[in-house]
């Protein structure tokens, strides 16, 4: 299946995309993760993207479309994928349609994940990421430290949590504004294409997972799902890694 997860920052797109990747082997393509990777690697592209990201604005389309074109060119996406954080405006959505038409692989579904504004802000301000494994937790749901009593699968010790620099109060307000102005029009864009499905994305990760699977018509959960259920208190399963991303110079 080729899917787009649509929703405001903090709506749980990354959490569910990562879960689908783990359970179904569908590559998660997160432009936020790809851009953070470029920033961390200090590439020219990352340097150009950083200022916009820090301010909560959209990174310019040319950069984002470049990384998406490269990612969609990789062989692992031939069996399907979950796009998370892309497209984010009409120009990107139009460009995506053209890219996929060229590949003969149109989208199957776009799922809008709806979350109340107060809950979005609460989730974003409580979000913490493990420096080593990339797993995302939430201090507001997991108690004091934000991480459950499990070892980091990468380093073996406790998770080393940090807060994303763009998860501060000012930037969050800007990101929500950008979502309303630039990304929300995609709801109508995909509705008229007959691709849009909407789910309530509040509640536990598991509850949202069930609604999402039902919306996608994949309600029967595979055996592997039971082994990879996110631990209590975790906002999401591992994210931020795009492990399947091919290592290529940009
Ligand atoms: P969130 O969904 O919580 O806002 P993301 O990780 O998806 O977080 O994105 C973080 C930042 O990366 C965005 O605020 C934006 O600056 C940049 N970004 C991510 N995806 C895109 C995109 N498709 N187009 C432009 N900028 C993007």
Short mmCIF file of C-alpha atoms and ligand atoms in Angstrom, two decimals:
data_model
loop_
_atom_site.label_atom_id
_atom_site.label_comp_id
_atom_site.label_asym_id
_atom_site.label_seq_id
_atom_site.Cartn_x
_atom_site.Cartn_y
_atom_site.Cartn_z
CA UNK A 1 0.00 0.00 0.00
CA UNK A 2 1.06 3.57 -0.65
CA UNK A 3 -0.19 5.80 2.13
CA UNK A 4 0.08 9.41 3.26
CA UNK A 5 -0.51 10.23 6.93
CA UNK A 6 -1.84 13.75 7.22
CA UNK A 7 -2.21 15.70 10.45
CA UNK A 8 -0.91 18.55 12.58
CA UNK A 9 2.43 18.38 14.39
CA UNK A 10 1.93 16.08 17.38
CA UNK A 11 -0.97 14.16 15.82
CA UNK A 12 1.03 10.92 15.97
CA UNK A 13 1.93 10.47 12.30
CA UNK A 14 5.48 9.38 13.11
CA UNK A 15 4.35 6.99 15.83
CA UNK A 16 1.88 5.23 13.56
CA UNK A 17 4.14 5.32 10.52
CA UNK A 18 6.90 3.64 12.52
CA UNK A 19 4.46 1.06 13.81
CA UNK A 20 3.28 0.23 10.28
CA UNK A 21 6.92 -0.05 9.25
CA UNK A 22 7.64 -2.51 12.05
CA UNK A 23 4.48 -4.55 11.71
CA UNK A 24 4.04 -4.58 7.96
CA UNK A 25 7.51 -3.86 6.64
CA UNK A 26 6.27 -0.75 4.85
CA UNK A 27 9.11 1.79 4.72
CA UNK A 28 8.38 4.95 6.71
CA UNK A 29 9.36 8.04 4.78
CA UNK A 30 9.50 11.01 7.14
CA UNK A 31 10.76 14.26 5.65
CA UNK A 32 11.28 15.60 9.20
CA UNK A 33 13.62 12.69 9.98
CA UNK A 34 15.39 12.95 6.63
CA UNK A 35 15.91 16.68 7.14
CA UNK A 36 17.12 16.24 10.74
CA UNK A 37 19.52 13.59 9.44
CA UNK A 38 20.88 16.07 6.89
CA UNK A 39 21.25 18.74 9.59
CA UNK A 40 23.06 16.30 11.92
CA UNK A 41 25.36 15.18 9.10
CA UNK A 42 26.19 18.81 8.36
CA UNK A 43 25.46 18.49 4.63
CA UNK A 44 24.98 21.62 2.51
CA UNK A 45 21.31 20.72 2.22
CA UNK A 46 21.03 20.36 6.00
CA UNK A 47 22.59 23.74 6.56
CA UNK A 48 20.07 25.32 4.18
CA UNK A 49 17.16 23.55 5.90
CA UNK A 50 18.15 24.28 9.51
CA UNK A 51 17.06 27.91 9.81
CA UNK A 52 13.53 27.17 8.58
CA UNK A 53 13.22 24.13 10.84
CA UNK A 54 14.42 26.00 13.93
CA UNK A 55 11.86 28.73 13.23
CA UNK A 56 9.01 26.26 12.65
CA UNK A 57 8.62 27.27 9.00
CA UNK A 58 8.49 24.91 6.04
CA UNK A 59 11.78 24.06 4.41
CA UNK A 60 11.80 25.20 0.78
CA UNK A 61 10.05 22.87 -1.67
CA UNK A 62 13.13 22.40 -3.87
CA UNK A 63 15.04 20.79 -0.99
CA UNK A 64 12.18 18.63 0.23
CA UNK A 65 11.18 17.48 -3.25
CA UNK A 66 14.81 16.61 -3.96
CA UNK A 67 15.09 14.31 -0.95
CA UNK A 68 11.70 12.73 -1.67
CA UNK A 69 12.57 12.05 -5.32
CA UNK A 70 15.78 10.37 -4.19
CA UNK A 71 13.98 8.32 -1.54
CA UNK A 72 11.20 7.19 -3.93
CA UNK A 73 13.87 6.03 -6.32
CA UNK A 74 15.13 3.39 -3.85
CA UNK A 75 14.08 -0.22 -4.48
CA UNK A 76 12.56 -0.82 -1.01
CA UNK A 77 9.61 1.49 -1.74
CA UNK A 78 8.42 -0.59 -4.71
CA UNK A 79 6.25 -2.67 -2.36
CA UNK A 80 4.64 0.40 -0.78
CA UNK A 81 5.43 3.06 1.79
CA UNK A 82 4.03 5.35 4.47
CA UNK A 83 4.69 9.05 3.98
CA UNK A 84 4.83 11.00 7.24
CA UNK A 85 5.20 14.79 7.18
CA UNK A 86 5.04 14.98 3.39
CA UNK A 87 3.37 16.49 1.45
CA UNK A 88 2.87 19.64 3.50
CA UNK A 89 1.48 22.05 0.91
CA UNK A 90 -0.39 21.92 -2.40
CA UNK A 91 2.79 22.32 -4.46
CA UNK A 92 4.37 19.30 -2.77
CA UNK A 93 1.19 17.25 -3.18
CA UNK A 94 1.01 18.09 -6.89
CA UNK A 95 4.68 17.22 -7.34
CA UNK A 96 4.15 13.92 -5.48
CA UNK A 97 1.25 12.99 -7.74
CA UNK A 98 3.45 13.62 -10.77
CA UNK A 99 6.35 11.58 -9.37
CA UNK A 100 4.11 8.64 -8.50
CA UNK A 101 2.29 8.80 -11.85
CA UNK A 102 5.67 8.53 -13.55
CA UNK A 103 6.50 5.48 -11.45
CA UNK A 104 3.04 4.03 -12.17
CA UNK A 105 2.43 3.84 -8.40
CA UNK A 106 -0.40 6.15 -7.37
CA UNK A 107 -1.43 6.65 -3.74
CA UNK A 108 -3.92 4.20 -2.24
CA UNK A 109 -5.06 6.29 0.72
CA UNK A 110 -4.52 9.49 2.68
CA UNK A 111 -5.46 9.31 6.34
CA UNK A 112 -6.17 12.51 8.24
CA UNK A 113 -5.33 12.09 11.93
CA UNK A 114 -7.48 14.48 13.96
CA UNK A 115 -6.38 15.69 17.40
CA UNK A 116 -7.70 18.53 19.54
CA UNK A 117 -5.41 21.62 19.63
CA UNK A 118 -4.83 21.55 23.41
CA UNK A 119 -3.82 17.91 23.21
CA UNK A 120 -1.42 18.66 20.33
CA UNK A 121 0.41 21.29 22.37
CA UNK A 122 0.54 18.98 25.39
CA UNK A 123 1.99 16.14 23.31
CA UNK A 124 4.57 18.29 21.56
CA UNK A 125 5.85 19.97 24.71
CA UNK A 126 6.19 16.59 26.45
CA UNK A 127 7.92 14.87 23.55
CA UNK A 128 11.42 13.50 24.17
CA UNK A 129 13.64 11.44 21.86
CA UNK A 130 16.37 8.94 22.72
CA UNK A 131 19.68 10.21 21.42
CA UNK A 132 20.87 6.69 20.64
CA UNK A 133 17.93 4.66 19.29
CA UNK A 134 15.67 7.50 18.10
CA UNK A 135 12.68 6.21 20.05
CA UNK A 136 10.12 8.87 20.99
CA UNK A 137 8.59 9.13 24.47
CA UNK A 138 6.38 11.57 26.29
CA UNK A 139 6.98 12.97 29.77
CA UNK A 140 3.29 13.75 30.19
CA UNK A 141 2.24 10.14 29.77
CA UNK A 142 5.27 8.19 31.00
CA UNK A 143 5.87 9.73 34.41
CA UNK A 144 8.84 11.79 35.57
CA UNK A 145 11.71 10.67 33.37
CA UNK A 146 9.64 10.26 30.23
CA UNK A 147 11.10 6.83 29.48
CA UNK A 148 9.81 3.44 30.55
CA UNK A 149 11.99 1.02 32.53
CA UNK A 150 13.50 -0.61 29.52
CA UNK A 151 17.01 -0.56 28.16
CA UNK A 152 17.90 1.33 25.01
CA UNK A 153 18.02 -1.36 22.30
CA UNK A 154 21.03 0.37 20.72
CA UNK A 155 23.28 1.09 23.71
CA UNK A 156 21.90 -1.27 26.36
CA UNK A 157 21.79 1.37 29.13
CA UNK A 158 18.94 3.77 29.96
CA UNK A 159 17.57 5.86 27.11
CA UNK A 160 19.31 9.25 26.84
CA UNK A 161 16.43 11.61 26.18
CA UNK A 162 16.55 15.04 24.62
CA UNK A 163 13.93 17.56 23.54
CA UNK A 164 13.85 18.51 19.86
CA UNK A 165 14.95 22.15 19.49
CA UNK A 166 11.79 22.97 17.51
CA UNK A 167 9.50 21.59 20.24
CA UNK A 168 9.58 24.85 22.21
CA UNK A 169 6.49 26.96 22.85
CA UNK A 170 7.18 29.68 20.28
CA UNK A 171 8.07 27.33 17.43
CA UNK A 172 5.12 25.08 18.17
CA UNK A 173 2.73 28.03 17.73
CA UNK A 174 4.37 28.84 14.39
CA UNK A 175 4.21 25.21 13.25
CA UNK A 176 0.51 25.00 14.07
CA UNK A 177 -0.09 28.23 12.14
CA UNK A 178 1.84 26.88 9.16
CA UNK A 179 -0.22 23.68 9.36
CA UNK A 180 -3.48 25.65 9.24
CA UNK A 181 -2.34 27.86 6.37
CA UNK A 182 -0.36 25.51 4.16
CA UNK A 183 -1.13 21.89 5.02
CA UNK A 184 -4.86 21.91 5.84
CA UNK A 185 -5.83 22.69 2.23
CA UNK A 186 -4.55 19.19 1.42
CA UNK A 187 -7.60 17.74 3.15
CA UNK A 188 -9.79 19.08 0.33
CA UNK A 189 -7.15 18.26 -2.29
CA UNK A 190 -7.26 14.58 -1.36
CA UNK A 191 -10.99 14.53 -0.64
CA UNK A 192 -11.79 15.43 -4.23
CA UNK A 193 -9.43 12.68 -5.38
CA UNK A 194 -11.49 10.23 -3.32
CA UNK A 195 -8.44 9.22 -1.26
CA UNK A 196 -9.22 10.82 2.09
CA UNK A 197 -10.09 8.86 5.21
CA UNK A 198 -10.35 10.52 8.61
CA UNK A 199 -9.70 9.04 12.04
CA UNK A 200 -9.84 10.37 15.58
CA UNK A 201 -6.20 10.22 16.69
CA UNK A 202 -6.73 10.79 20.42
CA UNK A 203 -6.39 8.02 23.01
CA UNK A 204 -3.64 5.43 23.39
CA UNK A 205 -1.21 4.47 20.65
CA UNK A 206 -2.95 1.11 20.42
CA UNK A 207 -6.42 2.62 20.13
CA UNK A 208 -5.25 4.91 17.33
CA UNK A 209 -3.49 1.97 15.68
CA UNK A 210 -6.75 0.02 15.58
CA UNK A 211 -8.63 2.96 14.04
CA UNK A 212 -5.91 3.52 11.48
CA UNK A 213 -5.75 -0.14 10.48
CA UNK A 214 -9.53 -0.21 10.14
CA UNK A 215 -9.45 2.92 7.97
CA UNK A 216 -6.86 1.24 5.77
CA UNK A 217 -8.79 -2.02 5.65
CA UNK A 218 -5.99 -3.98 7.33
CA UNK A 219 -7.82 -4.73 10.56
CA UNK A 220 -6.33 -8.21 11.00
CA UNK A 221 -3.09 -7.56 12.91
CA UNK A 222 -0.11 -9.76 12.04
CA UNK A 223 1.55 -11.96 14.71
CA UNK A 224 4.62 -9.73 14.72
CA UNK A 225 2.41 -6.88 16.01
CA UNK A 226 2.07 -8.52 19.39
CA UNK A 227 5.82 -8.71 19.87
CA UNK A 228 6.38 -5.08 18.91
CA UNK A 229 3.63 -3.47 20.92
CA UNK A 230 4.97 -0.11 22.24
CA UNK A 231 5.71 -0.09 25.98
CA UNK A 232 3.24 1.62 28.30
CA UNK A 233 3.91 5.33 28.40
CA UNK A 234 5.76 5.51 25.12
CA UNK A 235 4.29 8.11 22.83
CA UNK A 236 5.49 6.11 19.90
CA UNK A 237 7.52 3.26 18.66
CA UNK A 238 11.03 4.07 17.39
CA UNK A 239 11.11 6.92 14.95
CA UNK A 240 13.66 9.37 13.70
CA UNK A 241 15.90 6.83 12.05
CA UNK A 242 14.62 5.93 8.62
CA UNK A 243 16.83 2.88 8.95
CA UNK A 244 15.95 1.77 5.47
CA UNK A 245 17.10 5.03 3.92
CA UNK A 246 19.91 4.27 1.52
CA UNK A 247 23.14 6.02 2.39
CA UNK A 248 23.86 8.28 -0.50
CA UNK A 249 25.64 11.57 -0.63
CA UNK A 250 23.31 14.48 -1.16
P1 LIG B 1 6.20 17.74 13.19
O1 LIG B 1 5.24 16.89 12.40
O2 LIG B 1 6.13 17.44 14.65
O3 LIG B 1 6.10 19.21 12.90
P2 LIG B 1 8.42 16.92 11.51
O4 LIG B 1 9.52 16.07 12.04
O5 LIG B 1 7.50 16.32 10.51
O6 LIG B 1 7.66 17.38 12.82
O7 LIG B 1 9.01 18.27 10.86
C1 LIG B 1 9.91 19.08 11.53
C2 LIG B 1 10.26 20.30 10.65
O8 LIG B 1 10.92 19.84 9.44
C3 LIG B 1 9.08 21.13 10.15
O9 LIG B 1 8.67 22.10 11.09
C4 LIG B 1 9.66 21.75 8.87
O10 LIG B 1 10.52 22.84 9.17
C5 LIG B 1 10.53 20.64 8.32
N1 LIG B 1 9.77 19.78 7.37
C6 LIG B 1 9.43 18.48 7.55
N2 LIG B 1 8.76 18.01 6.48
C7 LIG B 1 8.64 19.04 5.61
C8 LIG B 1 8.05 19.22 4.32
N3 LIG B 1 7.38 18.22 3.72
N4 LIG B 1 8.14 20.43 3.73
C9 LIG B 1 8.80 21.43 4.31
N5 LIG B 1 9.38 21.35 5.52
C10 LIG B 1 9.32 20.18 6.17
#
